[in-house]
Coordinates of C-alpha atoms in Angstrom, one line a residue:
Chain A
M1 CA 68.1 0.9 183.2
S2 CA 66.5 0.0 179.8
D3 CA 61.9 1.6 179.5
E4 CA 61.8 -1.4 177.0
E5 CA 59.0 -3.9 177.3
V6 CA 60.6 -7.2 176.9
L7 CA 58.3 -9.4 174.5
I8 CA 59.9 -12.6 174.0
Q9 CA 62.8 -13.6 176.3
S10 CA 63.9 -16.8 174.2
P11 CA 65.9 -19.9 174.9
L12 CA 67.7 -19.4 171.7
M13 CA 69.0 -16.7 173.5
Y14 CA 67.4 -13.6 172.3
R15 CA 65.0 -10.9 173.1
L16 CA 62.4 -9.0 171.6
L17 CA 61.7 -5.8 173.0
R18 CA 59.7 -2.8 172.6
A19 CA 60.1 0.6 173.4
P20 CA 57.8 3.1 174.2
D21 CA 57.2 4.3 171.0
G22 CA 56.4 0.6 169.9
T23 CA 59.3 0.4 167.9
L24 CA 60.2 -3.9 167.9
T25 CA 64.4 -4.7 167.7
L26 CA 65.6 -8.3 167.9
E27 CA 68.7 -8.2 170.9
V28 CA 70.7 -11.3 169.6
V29 CA 73.4 -13.5 171.1
V30 CA 75.5 -14.0 168.0
G31 CA 78.9 -15.6 168.2
G32 CA 80.9 -19.1 169.3
F33 CA 82.9 -19.2 172.2
A34 CA 83.1 -15.5 172.9
M35 CA 79.2 -14.0 172.6
Y36 CA 78.4 -10.9 172.1
E37 CA 75.1 -9.0 171.2
V38 CA 74.0 -7.1 168.3
R39 CA 70.4 -5.4 167.8
V40 CA 68.1 -5.3 165.1
R41 CA 65.3 -2.8 164.8
L42 CA 62.2 -4.3 162.9
T43 CA 61.2 -2.7 159.7
A44 CA 57.3 -2.1 159.2
E45 CA 57.0 -4.8 157.6
E46 CA 58.8 -7.2 159.7
A47 CA 56.9 -5.6 162.4
E48 CA 53.5 -7.0 160.9
Q49 CA 55.0 -10.2 160.0
Y50 CA 55.6 -10.7 163.6
A51 CA 51.8 -9.6 164.8
R52 CA 50.7 -12.1 162.1
E53 CA 53.2 -14.8 163.3
G54 CA 53.6 -13.8 166.8
R55 CA 56.9 -15.8 167.9
A56 CA 57.5 -18.2 164.7
F57 CA 58.6 -15.2 163.4
A58 CA 60.8 -13.7 165.9
D59 CA 62.9 -17.0 166.0
R60 CA 62.9 -16.8 162.3
M61 CA 64.2 -13.7 162.2
A62 CA 66.7 -14.3 165.0
Q63 CA 68.2 -17.1 163.9
A64 CA 68.6 -15.8 160.4
I65 CA 70.9 -12.8 162.2
M66 CA 72.5 -15.1 164.5
A67 CA 73.2 -16.6 160.9
N68 CA 74.5 -13.1 159.2
P69 CA 75.5 -11.0 162.7
P70 CA 76.0 -7.7 160.1
F71 CA 72.1 -8.7 158.7
G72 CA 72.6 -6.6 155.5
G73 CA 74.4 -3.5 157.4
R74 CA 71.4 -3.6 159.8
S75 CA 72.7 -4.9 162.8
V76 CA 74.3 -2.5 165.6
R77 CA 76.7 -4.2 168.9
G78 CA 74.7 -4.6 171.9
Chain B
M1 CA 138.4 -53.3 186.3
Q2 CA 135.5 -53.2 183.6
A3 CA 133.6 -55.6 185.9
M4 CA 133.9 -54.0 188.8
L5 CA 133.1 -50.5 187.7
R6 CA 129.9 -52.8 186.1
G7 CA 129.1 -53.5 189.5
A8 CA 129.4 -50.7 191.1
L9 CA 127.0 -48.8 188.4
L10 CA 124.6 -51.8 189.2
C11 CA 125.0 -51.3 193.1
S12 CA 124.3 -47.6 192.6
L13 CA 121.1 -48.1 190.6
F14 CA 119.8 -50.7 193.0
V15 CA 120.3 -48.1 195.6
A16 CA 118.2 -45.8 194.0
V17 CA 115.5 -48.2 193.2
G18 CA 115.5 -49.6 196.7
C19 CA 117.9 -52.7 196.1
R20 CA 114.9 -54.9 195.8
P21 CA 113.9 -55.9 192.0
G22 CA 110.1 -56.2 193.1
A23 CA 110.2 -52.2 194.2
V24 CA 110.5 -51.0 190.5
R25 CA 107.0 -51.0 189.8
P26 CA 106.4 -50.2 186.2
T27 CA 104.0 -47.4 185.8
P28 CA 100.4 -48.1 185.3
P29 CA 98.8 -47.0 181.8
P30 CA 96.8 -43.7 182.1
E31 CA 93.0 -44.8 182.0
E32 CA 91.8 -44.4 179.1
Q33 CA 88.5 -42.2 179.1
P34 CA 85.3 -42.5 177.3
S35 CA 84.7 -41.1 174.2
V36 CA 82.9 -37.3 174.6
T37 CA 79.9 -38.5 172.9
A38 CA 79.3 -41.3 174.7
A39 CA 76.8 -39.3 176.5
C40 CA 75.0 -38.2 173.5
D41 CA 71.3 -38.8 172.7
D42 CA 71.4 -41.1 169.6
T43 CA 70.5 -37.7 167.6
Q44 CA 73.9 -36.0 168.4
K45 CA 75.3 -39.3 168.0
A46 CA 74.0 -39.3 163.8
I47 CA 75.0 -36.0 164.0
S48 CA 78.7 -37.0 164.7
Q49 CA 78.8 -39.8 163.2
A50 CA 77.9 -37.9 160.0
A51 CA 80.3 -34.7 161.1
D52 CA 83.0 -37.2 161.8
T53 CA 82.5 -38.8 158.3
R54 CA 82.9 -35.1 156.4
A55 CA 86.4 -34.5 158.4
S56 CA 87.3 -38.3 157.9
P57 CA 90.0 -39.5 158.4
Y58 CA 89.3 -36.2 161.5
G59 CA 87.2 -37.2 163.9
I60 CA 85.8 -35.9 167.1
D61 CA 88.3 -38.6 169.3
Q62 CA 91.0 -37.3 167.7
H63 CA 90.0 -33.5 168.0
V64 CA 89.7 -34.7 172.1
E65 CA 93.1 -36.1 171.8
K66 CA 94.6 -33.7 170.2
N67 CA 93.2 -30.1 171.4
F68 CA 91.0 -31.1 174.7
K69 CA 93.2 -34.0 176.2
D70 CA 92.1 -32.8 179.9
R71 CA 89.3 -32.5 178.9
K72 CA 88.3 -29.2 180.1
V73 CA 86.3 -26.5 177.8
S74 CA 86.2 -22.8 178.3
W75 CA 84.0 -20.1 176.5
L76 CA 83.4 -16.1 177.3
M77 CA 80.3 -14.0 177.9
P78 CA 80.1 -9.9 178.4
E79 CA 79.1 -10.0 181.6
A80 CA 75.5 -8.3 180.9
L81 CA 74.8 -11.3 178.5
Y82 CA 75.8 -13.7 181.4
Q83 CA 73.0 -11.8 183.7
K84 CA 70.3 -11.7 181.0
F85 CA 70.9 -14.9 179.8
V86 CA 72.1 -16.9 183.1
V87 CA 71.5 -15.8 185.8
Q88 CA 67.8 -14.0 184.9
T89 CA 66.2 -17.0 183.2
G90 CA 67.5 -19.7 185.5
A91 CA 69.0 -21.5 182.9
K92 CA 69.2 -25.0 183.5
N93 CA 72.1 -25.0 180.4
F94 CA 74.8 -23.0 179.0
G95 CA 74.1 -21.9 175.1
R96 CA 71.2 -22.1 172.8
C97 CA 68.7 -24.5 173.0
N98 CA 65.8 -25.4 171.1
D99 CA 63.7 -28.9 171.1
S100 CA 66.8 -30.6 170.3
G101 CA 69.1 -28.8 173.6
C102 CA 71.1 -26.2 174.3
F103 CA 74.3 -25.6 172.0
L104 CA 77.1 -24.3 172.9
F105 CA 80.6 -23.8 171.2
A106 CA 83.4 -23.6 174.0
A107 CA 87.4 -23.7 173.0
P108 CA 90.1 -25.5 175.4
T109 CA 89.9 -24.1 179.0
A110 CA 94.0 -23.6 178.7
T111 CA 94.0 -21.8 175.5
I112 CA 91.6 -19.3 176.4
Q113 CA 92.8 -19.0 180.7
E114 CA 96.6 -18.1 179.0
A115 CA 95.2 -15.5 176.3
V116 CA 93.1 -14.0 179.8
T117 CA 96.4 -14.1 181.6
K118 CA 98.0 -12.2 178.9
S119 CA 95.5 -9.9 178.5
M120 CA 95.5 -8.2 182.0
V121 CA 97.1 -5.4 183.0
D122 CA 96.8 -3.5 186.0
G123 CA 93.6 -5.8 187.0
K124 CA 92.1 -5.3 184.1
H125 CA 91.2 -7.0 180.5
D126 CA 92.8 -5.8 177.3
P127 CA 90.1 -6.8 174.5
A128 CA 92.5 -6.1 171.6
V129 CA 95.2 -8.6 173.3
I130 CA 92.3 -11.1 174.1
G131 CA 91.0 -10.7 170.4
Q132 CA 94.4 -11.5 168.8
A133 CA 95.5 -14.0 170.8
L134 CA 91.9 -15.4 169.9
G135 CA 92.1 -15.0 166.0
L136 CA 88.4 -12.3 166.7
P137 CA 87.9 -8.8 166.7
A138 CA 89.1 -7.1 170.0
K139 CA 85.2 -5.8 169.7
N140 CA 84.6 -9.6 170.9
F141 CA 85.8 -8.5 174.5
E142 CA 85.2 -4.6 175.4
G143 CA 83.8 -4.7 178.8
P144 CA 83.6 -7.2 181.8
L145 CA 83.7 -10.7 180.8
R146 CA 82.3 -14.3 182.6
M147 CA 85.0 -16.6 181.8
M148 CA 83.1 -20.4 182.3
T149 CA 84.8 -23.6 182.3
L150 CA 83.4 -27.3 182.0
D151 CA 84.7 -30.5 182.8
L152 CA 83.8 -32.7 179.5
A153 CA 84.5 -35.7 181.5
A154 CA 83.2 -35.3 184.8
S155 CA 80.5 -33.5 184.4
K156 CA 79.3 -36.5 181.7
S157 CA 78.3 -34.1 179.1
C158 CA 77.8 -34.6 175.5
A159 CA 80.4 -33.2 172.9
R160 CA 81.1 -33.3 168.8
L161 CA 82.6 -31.6 166.3
P162 CA 80.1 -28.4 165.2
V163 CA 78.2 -28.4 162.3
D164 CA 77.2 -25.8 159.6
E165 CA 73.2 -27.0 161.2
D166 CA 74.1 -26.1 164.8
P167 CA 72.2 -22.8 166.2
G168 CA 74.3 -19.9 166.4
V169 CA 76.5 -21.1 163.4
W170 CA 77.5 -17.6 161.2
K171 CA 78.6 -19.7 158.1
C172 CA 81.8 -17.9 156.6
Q173 CA 81.3 -17.4 152.4
T174 CA 85.1 -16.9 151.3
P175 CA 88.3 -18.7 152.6
E176 CA 89.1 -15.3 153.6
D177 CA 86.1 -14.6 155.7
T178 CA 87.0 -14.4 159.8
D179 CA 85.2 -14.3 162.8
C180 CA 82.4 -17.1 161.2
F181 CA 82.1 -20.6 160.8
K182 CA 84.3 -23.1 159.1
F183 CA 83.7 -27.0 159.5
G184 CA 86.2 -28.7 160.9
G185 CA 86.6 -28.2 164.3
Y186 CA 88.9 -25.1 163.9
T187 CA 87.5 -21.4 164.1
S188 CA 88.5 -18.9 161.6
G189 CA 90.9 -17.6 163.7
G190 CA 93.0 -21.5 164.0
I191 CA 91.4 -21.8 167.8
P192 CA 89.5 -25.5 168.7
E193 CA 86.5 -25.7 169.2
I194 CA 84.3 -27.9 169.9
M195 CA 79.8 -28.4 170.2
V196 CA 78.9 -29.1 174.0
I197 CA 75.3 -30.1 173.7
N198 CA 73.8 -29.6 177.5
A199 CA 76.4 -27.8 179.6
P200 CA 75.0 -28.1 182.8
V201 CA 75.0 -24.0 184.5
D202 CA 75.2 -26.1 188.2
Q203 CA 78.6 -28.1 187.3
A204 CA 80.7 -24.9 185.6
T205 CA 82.9 -23.0 187.3
V206 CA 82.6 -19.3 186.4
A207 CA 85.4 -16.6 186.5
E208 CA 84.8 -13.0 186.6
I209 CA 86.8 -11.3 184.3
P210 CA 87.4 -7.0 185.2

């Protein structure tokens, strides 16, 4: 059982999770007719942006991950 | 002699069909099904028309006739994702949802079913075999899977060619790229694909793939 708190469960098929140490992670469903999941840990700057903009930022970042799942080498398989 | 033979042949033909001219009925022409775009709203119809123009002389109707003749589509999800994003959320529709609808990539059921069947060894699927059959990396198929199937005709679901702007599209950057989106109705691995809008959860069949 994960000890991460679900901050956002989006119909766009992603979740924003917060670990006990405060770290934020996006868990995003990617792929076409064969879906899979990748996880990207938010940087301090991204976490600040999320704090400022909320869900709109999370939507944008999740869509950017769907559009390029390797996400510059930052994503790991879920 | 020839006349006798002809007579015998004719007689045997009548015996085969019931010896009554009225018993020979022509096979009725197959019932023409409406286009899969018939169920789309105006926005999706417009997107579909633009996609067909771009793909011309190909288009969604030819695509369905060629690859989805039985109107049955399927897609795969790891078990954990199915639980997290379908079961736990009580989703009404499959796919990625925004204000315009829920968008789902699907492939011909027969294609996916064949790949799954071929991959089964001792009651479990082999990700490498499914991956090879579907032109995708094996790691996309690791762990237990769910295979969903939807009859587009029975569910009266809207479908069209997928486009670059669809949620979840990962556009290929070079012709050599795989596991990414190329416009035209086929994956980069050469599998036919279709975009289904608002695929209803309660009308899909769901199979477990251990």
